[in-house]
Short mmCIF file of C-alpha atoms in Angstrom, two decimals:
data_model
loop_
_atom_site.label_atom_id
_atom_site.label_comp_id
_atom_site.label_asym_id
_atom_site.label_seq_id
_atom_site.Cartn_x
_atom_site.Cartn_y
_atom_site.Cartn_z
CA UNK A 1 -3.16 44.16 5.28
CA UNK A 2 -5.10 46.73 7.44
CA UNK A 3 -8.25 45.27 6.50
CA UNK A 4 -7.47 41.92 8.59
CA UNK A 5 -9.62 43.55 11.58
CA UNK A 6 -12.99 43.50 9.13
CA UNK A 7 -15.73 41.29 10.39
CA UNK A 8 -17.55 39.13 7.63
CA UNK A 9 -21.45 38.41 9.21
CA UNK A 10 -22.66 34.75 8.19
CA UNK A 11 -26.58 33.76 8.72
CA UNK A 12 -26.78 29.83 8.75
CA UNK A 13 -30.00 27.86 7.92
CA UNK A 14 -31.22 27.45 11.58
CA UNK A 15 -31.67 31.66 11.28
CA UNK A 16 -27.43 31.62 13.45
CA UNK A 17 -25.29 34.49 12.86
CA UNK A 18 -21.88 33.87 13.20
CA UNK A 19 -19.10 37.11 12.91
CA UNK A 20 -15.68 37.08 11.13
CA UNK A 21 -13.15 37.93 10.61
CA UNK A 22 -12.82 38.02 6.81
CA UNK A 23 -9.85 37.10 5.90
CA UNK A 24 -11.42 33.39 7.60
CA UNK A 25 -14.29 34.28 5.64
CA UNK A 26 -12.66 33.68 2.57
CA UNK A 27 -10.93 30.85 2.57
CA UNK A 28 -15.18 29.67 1.09
CA UNK A 29 -14.75 31.43 -2.19
CA UNK A 30 -18.27 31.20 -2.29
CA UNK A 31 -18.59 34.00 0.73
CA UNK A 32 -15.95 35.72 -1.04
CA UNK A 33 -17.81 36.40 -4.51
CA UNK A 34 -20.74 36.88 -2.12
CA UNK A 35 -18.68 39.93 -0.04
CA UNK A 36 -16.80 41.07 -3.26
CA UNK A 37 -19.92 41.68 -5.08
CA UNK A 38 -22.47 42.15 -2.42
CA UNK A 39 -23.08 45.23 0.02
CA UNK A 40 -20.04 44.84 1.87
CA UNK A 41 -21.70 45.56 5.41
CA UNK A 42 -24.67 42.72 5.04
CA UNK A 43 -24.85 39.13 6.34
CA UNK A 44 -24.17 36.48 3.52
CA UNK A 45 -27.04 33.70 3.58
CA UNK A 46 -25.33 30.26 3.37
CA UNK A 47 -28.81 28.45 2.62
CA UNK A 48 -27.46 24.77 2.88
CA UNK A 49 -25.19 24.70 5.84
CA UNK A 50 -25.75 24.78 9.78
CA UNK A 51 -24.59 26.79 12.22
CA UNK A 52 -22.62 23.80 13.97
CA UNK A 53 -20.85 22.51 10.63
CA UNK A 54 -19.95 25.95 9.66
CA UNK A 55 -19.34 26.46 13.47
CA UNK A 56 -16.30 24.22 12.43
CA UNK A 57 -15.25 25.14 9.50
CA UNK A 58 -14.46 28.37 10.31
CA UNK A 59 -12.92 26.41 12.84
CA UNK A 60 -10.52 24.74 10.47
CA UNK A 61 -10.56 27.79 8.32
CA UNK A 62 -9.42 29.67 11.47
CA UNK A 63 -6.73 26.98 11.92
CA UNK A 64 -5.59 27.18 7.83
CA UNK A 65 -5.54 31.21 8.05
CA UNK A 66 -3.47 31.93 10.72
CA UNK A 67 -0.88 29.13 10.77
CA UNK A 68 -0.53 30.00 6.62
CA UNK A 69 -0.07 33.91 8.69
CA UNK A 70 2.81 32.33 10.77
CA UNK A 71 0.10 33.56 13.70
CA UNK A 72 0.06 30.72 14.55
CA UNK A 73 3.29 28.10 15.65
CA UNK A 74 2.35 25.03 13.97
CA UNK A 75 4.70 22.58 11.69
CA UNK A 76 3.08 20.90 9.01
CA UNK A 77 3.05 18.17 11.00
CA UNK A 78 1.32 19.66 13.70
CA UNK A 79 -1.08 21.42 10.84
CA UNK A 80 -1.40 17.47 9.97
CA UNK A 81 -2.29 15.50 12.56
CA UNK A 82 -5.05 18.54 13.68
CA UNK A 83 -6.77 18.15 10.11
CA UNK A 84 -6.93 14.41 11.21
CA UNK A 85 -8.10 14.62 13.84
CA UNK A 86 -11.10 17.63 12.50
CA UNK A 87 -12.13 14.89 10.39
CA UNK A 88 -12.76 12.16 13.44
CA UNK A 89 -16.18 12.28 13.12
CA UNK A 90 -19.18 10.48 12.52
CA UNK A 91 -20.41 9.68 8.85
CA UNK A 92 -23.57 12.31 9.08
CA UNK A 93 -21.00 15.36 9.68
CA UNK A 94 -18.29 13.62 7.12
CA UNK A 95 -21.14 14.07 4.43
CA UNK A 96 -22.43 17.26 6.01
CA UNK A 97 -19.18 19.01 5.56
CA UNK A 98 -18.60 17.59 2.33
CA UNK A 99 -21.65 18.75 1.41
CA UNK A 100 -20.90 22.45 2.77
CA UNK A 101 -17.00 22.42 1.65
CA UNK A 102 -18.16 21.95 -1.87
CA UNK A 103 -21.14 24.64 -1.70
CA UNK A 104 -19.22 26.93 0.07
CA UNK A 105 -15.84 26.48 -2.45
CA UNK A 106 -13.19 25.21 -0.03
CA UNK A 107 -11.31 23.24 -1.24
CA UNK A 108 -8.69 21.82 0.56
CA UNK A 109 -11.75 21.41 2.86
CA UNK A 110 -13.40 19.59 0.12
CA UNK A 111 -10.11 17.87 -0.90
CA UNK A 112 -9.48 16.70 2.99
CA UNK A 113 -12.96 15.25 3.87
CA UNK A 114 -12.99 13.42 -0.04
CA UNK A 115 -10.09 11.70 0.69
CA UNK A 116 -11.42 10.80 4.26
CA UNK A 117 -14.32 9.08 2.55
CA UNK A 118 -12.03 7.59 -0.11
CA UNK A 119 -10.13 5.96 2.72
CA UNK A 120 -13.21 4.43 4.50
CA UNK A 121 -13.52 3.05 0.80
CA UNK A 122 -9.82 1.28 0.34
CA UNK A 123 -9.77 -2.36 1.57
CA UNK A 124 -12.88 -2.78 2.17
CA UNK A 125 -14.66 -5.53 -0.33
CA UNK A 126 -17.81 -4.24 -2.36
CA UNK A 127 -20.21 -5.92 0.67
CA UNK A 128 -18.29 -3.78 3.06
CA UNK A 129 -18.62 -0.63 2.12
CA UNK A 130 -22.38 -1.53 1.66
CA UNK A 131 -22.49 -1.38 5.60
CA UNK A 132 -19.99 1.18 5.81
CA UNK A 133 -22.61 3.69 3.96
CA UNK A 134 -25.79 2.20 4.44
CA UNK A 135 -26.10 1.25 0.76
CA UNK A 136 -29.13 0.02 -1.08
CA UNK A 137 -27.99 -3.12 -3.21
CA UNK A 138 -29.75 -2.94 -6.78
CA UNK A 139 -28.46 -6.26 -8.18
CA UNK A 140 -29.49 -9.24 -9.01
CA UNK A 141 -27.67 -12.67 -8.94
CA UNK A 142 -26.95 -12.79 -11.72
CA UNK A 143 -26.17 -8.50 -12.92
CA UNK A 144 -23.63 -8.24 -10.00
CA UNK A 145 -21.25 -11.40 -11.43
CA UNK A 146 -21.74 -9.19 -14.89
CA UNK A 147 -20.18 -6.43 -13.15
CA UNK A 148 -17.41 -8.45 -11.81
CA UNK A 149 -16.27 -10.14 -14.55
CA UNK A 150 -17.00 -7.08 -16.51
CA UNK A 151 -13.86 -5.48 -13.91
CA UNK A 152 -12.10 -8.13 -13.59
CA UNK A 153 -9.52 -6.99 -16.27
CA UNK A 154 -8.04 -4.88 -13.30
CA UNK A 155 -7.91 -7.52 -11.28
CA UNK A 156 -5.78 -9.72 -13.98
CA UNK A 157 -2.88 -11.98 -12.98
CA UNK A 158 -0.20 -9.97 -13.99
CA UNK A 159 3.71 -11.63 -15.06
CA UNK A 160 7.02 -9.22 -15.36
CA UNK A 161 7.59 -6.41 -13.65
CA UNK A 162 4.67 -6.49 -10.94
CA UNK A 163 3.65 -8.63 -8.51
CA UNK A 164 0.81 -11.00 -9.78
CA UNK A 165 -2.97 -9.90 -8.51
CA UNK A 166 -4.65 -13.69 -8.46
CA UNK A 167 -8.11 -14.41 -10.07
CA UNK A 168 -11.01 -11.78 -7.27
CA UNK A 169 -12.07 -12.82 -5.49
CA UNK A 170 -15.84 -12.09 -3.42
CA UNK A 171 -17.84 -13.85 -0.81
CA UNK A 172 -20.66 -14.80 -2.57
CA UNK A 173 -18.80 -16.08 -5.05
CA UNK A 174 -16.57 -17.97 -2.49
CA UNK A 175 -20.70 -20.06 -1.15
CA UNK A 176 -22.13 -19.39 -3.95
CA UNK A 177 -19.11 -22.23 -5.19
CA UNK A 178 -18.47 -23.78 -2.51
CA UNK A 179 -20.67 -26.96 -3.96
CA UNK A 180 -18.92 -25.97 -7.00
CA UNK A 181 -15.79 -26.48 -4.67
CA UNK A 182 -13.91 -23.59 -5.63
CA UNK A 183 -13.63 -22.07 -2.71
CA UNK A 184 -10.42 -21.20 -3.43
CA UNK A 185 -6.94 -19.48 -5.41
CA UNK A 186 -6.18 -20.62 -7.90
CA UNK A 187 -2.24 -19.05 -8.30
CA UNK A 188 -1.41 -19.23 -11.83
CA UNK A 189 1.80 -19.08 -12.90
CA UNK A 190 3.66 -19.35 -16.11
CA UNK A 191 0.45 -20.29 -17.63
CA UNK A 192 0.19 -23.27 -15.51
CA UNK A 193 -2.46 -24.05 -13.05
CA UNK A 194 0.09 -24.73 -9.90
CA UNK A 195 -2.20 -24.82 -6.55
CA UNK A 196 -5.68 -24.47 -5.19
CA UNK A 197 -5.76 -23.56 -1.45
CA UNK A 198 -8.97 -22.00 -0.12
CA UNK A 199 -9.04 -18.35 0.15
CA UNK A 200 -9.59 -19.03 4.23
CA UNK A 201 -6.26 -20.62 5.07
CA UNK A 202 -4.33 -17.90 3.02
CA UNK A 203 -5.26 -15.23 4.29
CA UNK A 204 -3.90 -15.48 7.54
CA UNK A 205 -0.35 -17.10 6.29
CA UNK A 206 3.11 -15.45 6.22
CA UNK A 207 4.11 -17.64 3.02
CA UNK A 208 3.03 -20.64 1.19
CA UNK A 209 4.84 -22.93 -0.85
CA UNK A 210 3.27 -23.71 -4.65
CA UNK A 211 3.93 -26.49 -5.85
CA UNK A 212 4.34 -27.21 -10.20
CA UNK A 213 3.13 -29.59 -11.12
CA UNK A 214 5.82 -31.09 -13.89
CA UNK A 215 4.40 -32.80 -17.22
CA UNK A 216 6.02 -35.99 -16.39
CA UNK A 217 4.00 -37.76 -13.13
CA UNK A 218 6.61 -39.27 -12.13
CA UNK A 219 9.80 -36.25 -12.03
CA UNK A 220 9.59 -34.92 -8.08
CA UNK A 221 7.41 -32.79 -7.54
CA UNK A 222 9.12 -28.36 -7.82
CA UNK A 223 8.57 -26.21 -4.74
CA UNK A 224 8.74 -22.08 -5.12
CA UNK A 225 8.08 -20.43 -2.24
CA UNK A 226 5.54 -17.89 -2.09
CA UNK A 227 6.83 -14.54 -0.22
CA UNK A 228 4.12 -12.89 1.09
CA UNK A 229 0.54 -12.46 1.08
CA UNK A 230 -1.81 -9.38 0.74
CA UNK A 231 -5.45 -9.75 0.93
CA UNK A 232 -7.24 -6.96 -1.19
CA UNK A 233 -10.08 -5.58 -2.16
CA UNK A 234 -11.94 -8.85 -3.56
CA UNK A 235 -8.37 -9.99 -4.50
CA UNK A 236 -4.98 -11.68 -3.09
CA UNK A 237 -1.94 -10.27 -4.41
CA UNK A 238 1.04 -12.95 -3.80
CA UNK A 239 4.24 -11.88 -4.27
CA UNK A 240 6.13 -14.96 -5.71
CA UNK A 241 9.84 -14.99 -6.27
CA UNK A 242 9.90 -16.50 -9.42
CA UNK A 243 8.91 -15.07 -12.81
CA UNK A 244 5.27 -15.09 -14.32
CA UNK A 245 3.46 -14.51 -17.48
CA UNK A 246 0.24 -13.78 -18.58
CA UNK B 1 -24.48 21.04 -8.52
CA UNK B 2 -25.20 18.15 -10.78
CA UNK B 3 -27.55 15.14 -10.59
CA UNK B 4 -26.66 12.71 -7.53
CA UNK B 5 -27.00 8.45 -6.96
CA UNK B 6 -29.19 9.76 -3.92
CA UNK B 7 -32.50 6.80 -2.80
CA UNK B 8 -29.46 4.96 -2.52
CA UNK B 9 -28.64 5.15 1.13
CA UNK B 10 -31.64 3.03 4.20
CA UNK B 11 -31.91 4.15 7.38
CA UNK B 12 -32.11 1.38 9.72
CA UNK B 13 -34.41 1.26 12.27
CA UNK B 14 -36.63 4.15 9.87
CA UNK B 15 -33.89 6.68 11.71
CA UNK B 16 -33.59 10.31 9.77
CA UNK B 17 -30.61 9.75 8.37
CA UNK B 18 -28.88 12.77 7.27
CA UNK B 19 -26.91 12.20 4.40
CA UNK B 20 -24.75 9.53 2.93
CA UNK B 21 -21.92 8.87 0.10
CA UNK B 22 -25.77 8.55 -1.68
CA UNK B 23 -26.67 11.87 -1.45
CA UNK B 24 -23.11 14.23 -2.30
CA UNK B 25 -23.16 15.55 -5.35
CA UNK B 26 -21.32 13.76 -8.82
CA UNK B 27 -18.26 17.42 -8.60
CA UNK B 28 -18.25 15.55 -5.15
CA UNK B 29 -17.93 11.71 -5.77
CA UNK B 30 -15.63 12.55 -8.00
CA UNK B 31 -13.20 13.71 -5.89
CA UNK B 32 -13.31 10.59 -4.17
CA UNK B 33 -12.23 9.21 -6.39
CA UNK B 34 -9.98 10.75 -7.24
CA UNK B 35 -8.09 9.24 -4.16
CA UNK B 36 -9.12 6.20 -5.33
CA UNK B 37 -7.15 3.34 -7.32
CA UNK B 38 -8.63 2.20 -10.99
CA UNK B 39 -8.95 -1.64 -8.72
CA UNK B 40 -10.43 0.45 -6.64
CA UNK B 41 -12.90 2.59 -8.40
CA UNK B 42 -13.81 -0.85 -10.18
CA UNK B 43 -14.72 -2.03 -7.50
CA UNK B 44 -17.17 0.60 -6.30
CA UNK B 45 -19.40 -0.28 -9.12
CA UNK B 46 -20.23 -4.44 -7.56
CA UNK B 47 -22.25 -1.63 -5.22
CA UNK B 48 -25.36 -0.41 -7.09
CA UNK B 49 -26.18 0.29 -10.76
CA UNK B 50 -26.50 4.53 -10.30
CA UNK B 51 -22.33 3.61 -8.43
CA UNK B 52 -22.24 1.80 -11.92
CA UNK B 53 -22.35 4.63 -13.40
CA UNK B 54 -20.39 6.94 -11.48
CA UNK B 55 -17.18 4.50 -11.81
CA UNK B 56 -17.72 4.59 -15.94
CA UNK B 57 -17.34 7.75 -16.29
CA UNK B 58 -15.62 9.53 -18.83
CA UNK B 59 -14.68 12.38 -16.17
CA UNK B 60 -13.20 10.30 -13.44
CA UNK B 61 -10.70 7.65 -16.55
CA UNK B 62 -10.04 10.96 -18.17
CA UNK B 63 -8.16 11.68 -14.93
CA UNK B 64 -5.98 8.63 -14.31
CA UNK B 65 -5.56 8.06 -17.75
CA UNK B 66 -1.45 9.79 -18.40
CA UNK B 67 -1.75 13.00 -20.47
CA UNK B 68 0.20 11.30 -23.25
CA UNK B 69 -2.93 9.06 -23.73
CA UNK B 70 -2.92 9.27 -27.33
CA UNK B 71 0.43 8.32 -27.65
CA UNK B 72 -0.10 4.69 -26.81
CA UNK B 73 -3.40 4.16 -28.60
CA UNK B 74 -1.69 5.54 -31.19
CA UNK B 75 0.03 2.02 -31.15
CA UNK B 76 -3.22 0.34 -31.73
CA UNK B 77 -4.66 -0.41 -34.68
CA UNK B 78 -7.75 2.90 -34.22
CA UNK B 79 -10.59 0.17 -34.61
CA UNK B 80 -10.08 -0.95 -31.91
CA UNK B 81 -10.32 2.35 -30.15
CA UNK B 82 -12.82 4.26 -31.72
CA UNK B 83 -15.84 3.49 -30.06
CA UNK B 84 -14.00 3.72 -25.97
CA UNK B 85 -15.15 5.36 -22.96
CA UNK B 86 -12.29 5.94 -21.61
CA UNK B 87 -12.41 2.81 -18.73
CA UNK B 88 -12.61 0.64 -21.73
CA UNK B 89 -9.27 2.09 -23.54
CA UNK B 90 -7.96 2.32 -19.78
CA UNK B 91 -8.35 -1.65 -20.10
CA UNK B 92 -6.78 -1.84 -22.97
CA UNK B 93 -3.68 0.40 -22.59
CA UNK B 94 -3.86 -1.73 -19.22
CA UNK B 95 -2.54 -4.35 -20.79
CA UNK B 96 1.06 -4.58 -22.68
CA UNK B 97 1.05 -3.13 -26.00
CA UNK B 98 3.63 -3.96 -28.68
CA UNK B 99 5.37 -2.57 -30.86
CA UNK B 100 8.48 -1.71 -33.20
CA UNK B 101 7.85 -5.78 -34.68
CA UNK B 102 6.22 -7.05 -30.84
CA UNK B 103 9.76 -6.24 -30.04
CA UNK B 104 8.75 -3.87 -27.30
CA UNK B 105 5.75 -3.11 -25.29
CA UNK B 106 4.72 -0.21 -23.28
CA UNK B 107 1.35 -0.52 -20.61
CA UNK B 108 -0.22 1.90 -17.72
CA UNK B 109 0.92 0.49 -14.59
CA UNK B 110 -2.95 -0.73 -13.08
CA UNK B 111 -3.01 0.78 -9.79
CA UNK B 112 -0.84 4.57 -11.03
CA UNK B 113 -1.85 3.99 -14.50
CA UNK B 114 1.72 5.43 -14.96
CA UNK B 115 3.53 4.65 -18.74
CA UNK B 116 5.57 1.29 -18.04
CA UNK B 117 7.79 -0.26 -21.01
CA UNK B 118 9.32 -2.92 -21.68
CA UNK B 119 12.43 -4.28 -24.58
CA UNK B 120 12.54 -7.56 -25.18
CA UNK B 121 16.07 -9.11 -26.16
CA UNK B 122 15.12 -9.22 -29.41
CA UNK B 123 15.13 -6.00 -29.58
CA UNK B 124 18.30 -5.79 -28.09
CA UNK B 125 21.96 -5.56 -30.17
CA UNK B 126 24.42 -8.68 -28.52
CA UNK B 127 27.87 -8.56 -29.47
CA UNK B 128 28.20 -11.93 -31.19
CA UNK B 129 24.25 -12.57 -32.00
CA UNK B 130 25.18 -14.11 -34.54
CA UNK B 131 27.71 -16.98 -33.27
CA UNK B 132 26.12 -20.04 -32.05
CA UNK B 133 27.74 -20.41 -30.58
CA UNK B 134 27.75 -18.06 -27.49
CA UNK B 135 24.05 -17.65 -28.02
CA UNK B 136 21.23 -19.05 -28.96
CA UNK B 137 17.27 -18.30 -29.16
CA UNK B 138 14.95 -20.22 -26.51
CA UNK B 139 11.90 -20.89 -26.91
CA UNK B 140 10.25 -17.68 -25.91
CA UNK B 141 7.22 -19.47 -23.87
CA UNK B 142 9.28 -18.64 -20.46
CA UNK B 143 9.95 -15.26 -21.74
CA UNK B 144 8.61 -12.16 -19.42
CA UNK B 145 6.90 -10.47 -21.65
CA UNK B 146 3.70 -11.47 -24.89
CA UNK B 147 5.71 -11.85 -27.67
CA UNK B 148 1.69 -11.59 -29.21
CA UNK B 149 1.16 -15.39 -28.53
CA UNK B 150 1.34 -17.34 -25.58
CA UNK B 151 0.49 -20.88 -25.92
CA UNK B 152 -1.35 -22.20 -22.38
CA UNK B 153 -0.20 -26.29 -22.55
CA UNK B 154 2.75 -27.27 -20.48
CA UNK B 155 5.72 -25.35 -21.00
CA UNK B 156 9.47 -27.25 -21.44
CA UNK B 157 11.88 -25.82 -19.38
CA UNK B 158 14.72 -24.63 -21.83
CA UNK B 159 17.64 -23.74 -19.39
CA UNK B 160 19.21 -26.41 -17.47
CA UNK B 161 21.73 -24.76 -15.28
CA UNK B 162 24.08 -26.84 -15.36
CA UNK B 163 25.12 -25.53 -17.86
CA UNK B 164 25.52 -22.03 -15.78
CA UNK B 165 28.92 -21.33 -14.05
CA UNK B 166 31.80 -18.13 -14.05
CA UNK B 167 29.01 -15.52 -12.64
CA UNK B 168 30.86 -15.77 -9.51
CA UNK B 169 34.37 -15.05 -10.80
CA UNK B 170 34.12 -10.74 -11.85
CA UNK B 171 30.92 -8.83 -11.94
CA UNK B 172 29.07 -7.66 -14.46
CA UNK B 173 28.84 -3.48 -14.97
CA UNK B 174 25.05 -2.25 -15.31
CA UNK B 175 25.14 0.97 -17.21
CA UNK B 176 23.00 3.78 -18.05
CA UNK B 177 22.83 7.10 -20.06
CA UNK B 178 20.93 9.48 -21.94
CA UNK B 179 21.64 12.49 -23.94
CA UNK B 180 20.98 15.22 -21.28
CA UNK B 181 23.76 13.75 -19.81
CA UNK B 182 22.35 12.10 -16.86
CA UNK B 183 25.15 8.78 -16.23
CA UNK B 184 23.91 5.74 -13.53
CA UNK B 185 25.65 2.64 -13.05
CA UNK B 186 26.65 -0.15 -11.01
CA UNK B 187 28.41 -4.21 -10.84
CA UNK B 188 26.57 -7.17 -9.91
CA UNK B 189 27.81 -10.75 -9.68
CA UNK B 190 24.71 -12.00 -11.36
CA UNK B 191 24.93 -15.19 -8.89
CA UNK B 192 22.20 -15.79 -7.00
CA UNK B 193 22.99 -18.00 -4.50
CA UNK B 194 22.09 -16.19 -1.39
CA UNK B 195 19.20 -16.94 -3.22
CA UNK B 196 18.36 -20.72 -2.73
CA UNK B 197 15.77 -22.54 -1.12
CA UNK B 198 16.29 -26.38 -0.03
CA UNK B 199 16.76 -26.92 -2.98
CA UNK B 200 20.70 -26.65 -1.92
CA UNK B 201 22.76 -25.03 -4.84
CA UNK B 202 19.98 -26.04 -7.33
CA UNK B 203 20.17 -22.62 -9.12
CA UNK B 204 15.92 -22.59 -9.96
CA UNK B 205 15.79 -21.27 -12.68
CA UNK B 206 13.95 -18.26 -12.03
CA UNK B 207 14.77 -14.28 -13.68
CA UNK B 208 16.29 -11.84 -11.41
CA UNK B 209 15.49 -8.39 -11.68
CA UNK B 210 19.06 -5.68 -11.85
CA UNK B 211 17.79 -2.23 -11.41
CA UNK B 212 20.97 -0.78 -14.54
CA UNK B 213 19.07 3.35 -12.82
CA UNK B 214 17.17 5.80 -12.82
CA UNK B 215 16.80 8.51 -14.89
CA UNK B 216 14.60 11.69 -15.51
CA UNK B 217 13.04 12.30 -17.94
CA UNK B 218 11.86 16.18 -17.83
CA UNK B 219 10.18 17.21 -20.82
CA UNK B 220 8.58 15.75 -23.85
CA UNK B 221 10.97 17.92 -26.19
CA UNK B 222 13.42 17.37 -27.18
CA UNK B 223 13.31 13.48 -26.80
CA UNK B 224 15.39 11.51 -24.28
CA UNK B 225 17.51 9.67 -25.78
CA UNK B 226 18.21 6.54 -22.96
CA UNK B 227 21.07 4.07 -23.79
CA UNK B 228 21.64 1.08 -21.31
CA UNK B 229 23.86 -2.08 -21.75
CA UNK B 230 25.73 -4.87 -20.23
CA UNK B 231 28.85 -5.78 -20.09
CA UNK B 232 31.45 -7.77 -18.98
CA UNK B 233 34.86 -7.74 -20.96
CA UNK B 234 37.05 -10.53 -19.46
CA UNK B 235 38.81 -13.60 -21.11
CA UNK B 236 40.19 -14.52 -17.69
CA UNK B 237 37.64 -17.05 -17.08
CA UNK B 238 35.14 -18.69 -18.66
CA UNK B 239 31.80 -18.44 -18.80
CA UNK B 240 28.95 -19.60 -19.90
CA UNK B 241 24.53 -20.34 -19.57
CA UNK B 242 22.35 -17.46 -19.15
CA UNK B 243 19.44 -15.99 -19.72
CA UNK B 244 18.60 -12.73 -21.14
CA UNK B 245 15.12 -11.70 -20.47
CA UNK B 246 14.83 -8.19 -21.65
CA UNK B 247 14.55 -5.06 -20.07
CA UNK B 248 12.21 -2.62 -18.10
CA UNK B 249 11.39 0.68 -17.92
CA UNK B 250 9.07 1.75 -15.05
CA UNK B 251 8.98 5.15 -12.66
CA UNK B 252 10.51 4.37 -9.59
CA UNK B 253 8.02 5.04 -6.84
CA UNK B 254 6.54 1.89 -8.46
CA UNK B 255 9.61 -0.35 -7.62
CA UNK B 256 9.44 1.47 -4.23
CA UNK B 257 5.92 0.41 -3.98
CA UNK B 258 6.92 -2.88 -5.35
CA UNK B 259 9.68 -3.59 -3.19
CA UNK B 260 7.88 -2.74 0.68
CA UNK B 261 4.89 -5.24 -0.72
CA UNK B 262 2.36 -3.19 -1.44
CA UNK B 263 -0.15 -2.75 -4.40
CA UNK B 264 1.18 -3.43 -7.51
#
């Protein structure tokens, strides 16, 4: 353990030089490999990383090395908090960090940043994701509809153990279908359509009543209750208190 | 680093854009996907063509399938899965796959990819099942299992509730045990009066889930045999009108998430 005071020099794409403790620098598998297989005294070039980004990355590595070595008194929860704050950056920086973590092979940082991106994707409809990340839509309307249908299985209604996920909804389906009077959710229980509600009315409700259509029109309608509504990524989940089947 | 989804981000007002979601290498996109559920990945396919490609890649879906997915595929005729991509295999297995003569079903939970199983009443040993004074098989339309066929017309509700009685007097015992010594047991009154709604005491004909217990499977070899039962041995009162549908075996945390109202 006597080599902890060894320093490694790193030069970034914008010609900035950083002198870093070896234990911190070798958090990067790439740097570790170069250091162990090259001349230990020379400067290591990290071509694809800028000074700003490397500086941030070294902060991350230092924090994690110190916490693991017990040099810093920080609980796992505090480290988790620290990580969460570390990734509160603008998108450009976030993606720069991903590219750099990938290039430098720092697995925990790559996981952290990719999970952050995943969290920005969760719960959003496609058009919201496009807006968030400035992604260009190159589908025709027909093609997008075909892709929606092709992936419908992931959102299909289920019965039995799970909750019911009602037919997938998308904003353009709504706006296209207003004329077809289809801006409604079909709630299917026991293989019968029992309710139609407009989506906007559902989203703010805590619970709704569902009426079953009886076979004989003169018998009274049977009321069931939907206990909870979650509006999710392109679908609405309704938690029913009664059984349902496919 | 492999191909990237480049040229898919557009800047606004002509400002220079840094890297975006469309610029990171495929391996990083795959890393992002490990933190997304299958429905979320399917949702991404709708962004644009390149994302559709990334969201369909075999390497992504191989990670979402359980390690023993081939065992599940063995229950399906080979021609149904021979040329399927891993994504399509996941889709196939996320719908219930019947086996054991239709008495059981197995499927993957869509969100977690974990294996779930249901066993129908037909696959269970029921004391007195052959005596029509005690038990009748009722229409399968209302079952929570799929049993190969279901009709779309309005089903006639077979159970009538005037006959349900006697279950609030004493509880029944639920038990489960495994061949490696795990045991769980509990008692429940099969009486759902706490779930009454405006219909008053009228029992509404809903299936009620009773949790029997939990068990842990540490290893696939040797096979873990599980036994479960529901019993009430008591001849001091009469009881009747009970419908038994099925037993579900699902991963524990799935039930937790369902109870907390999160996802499926």
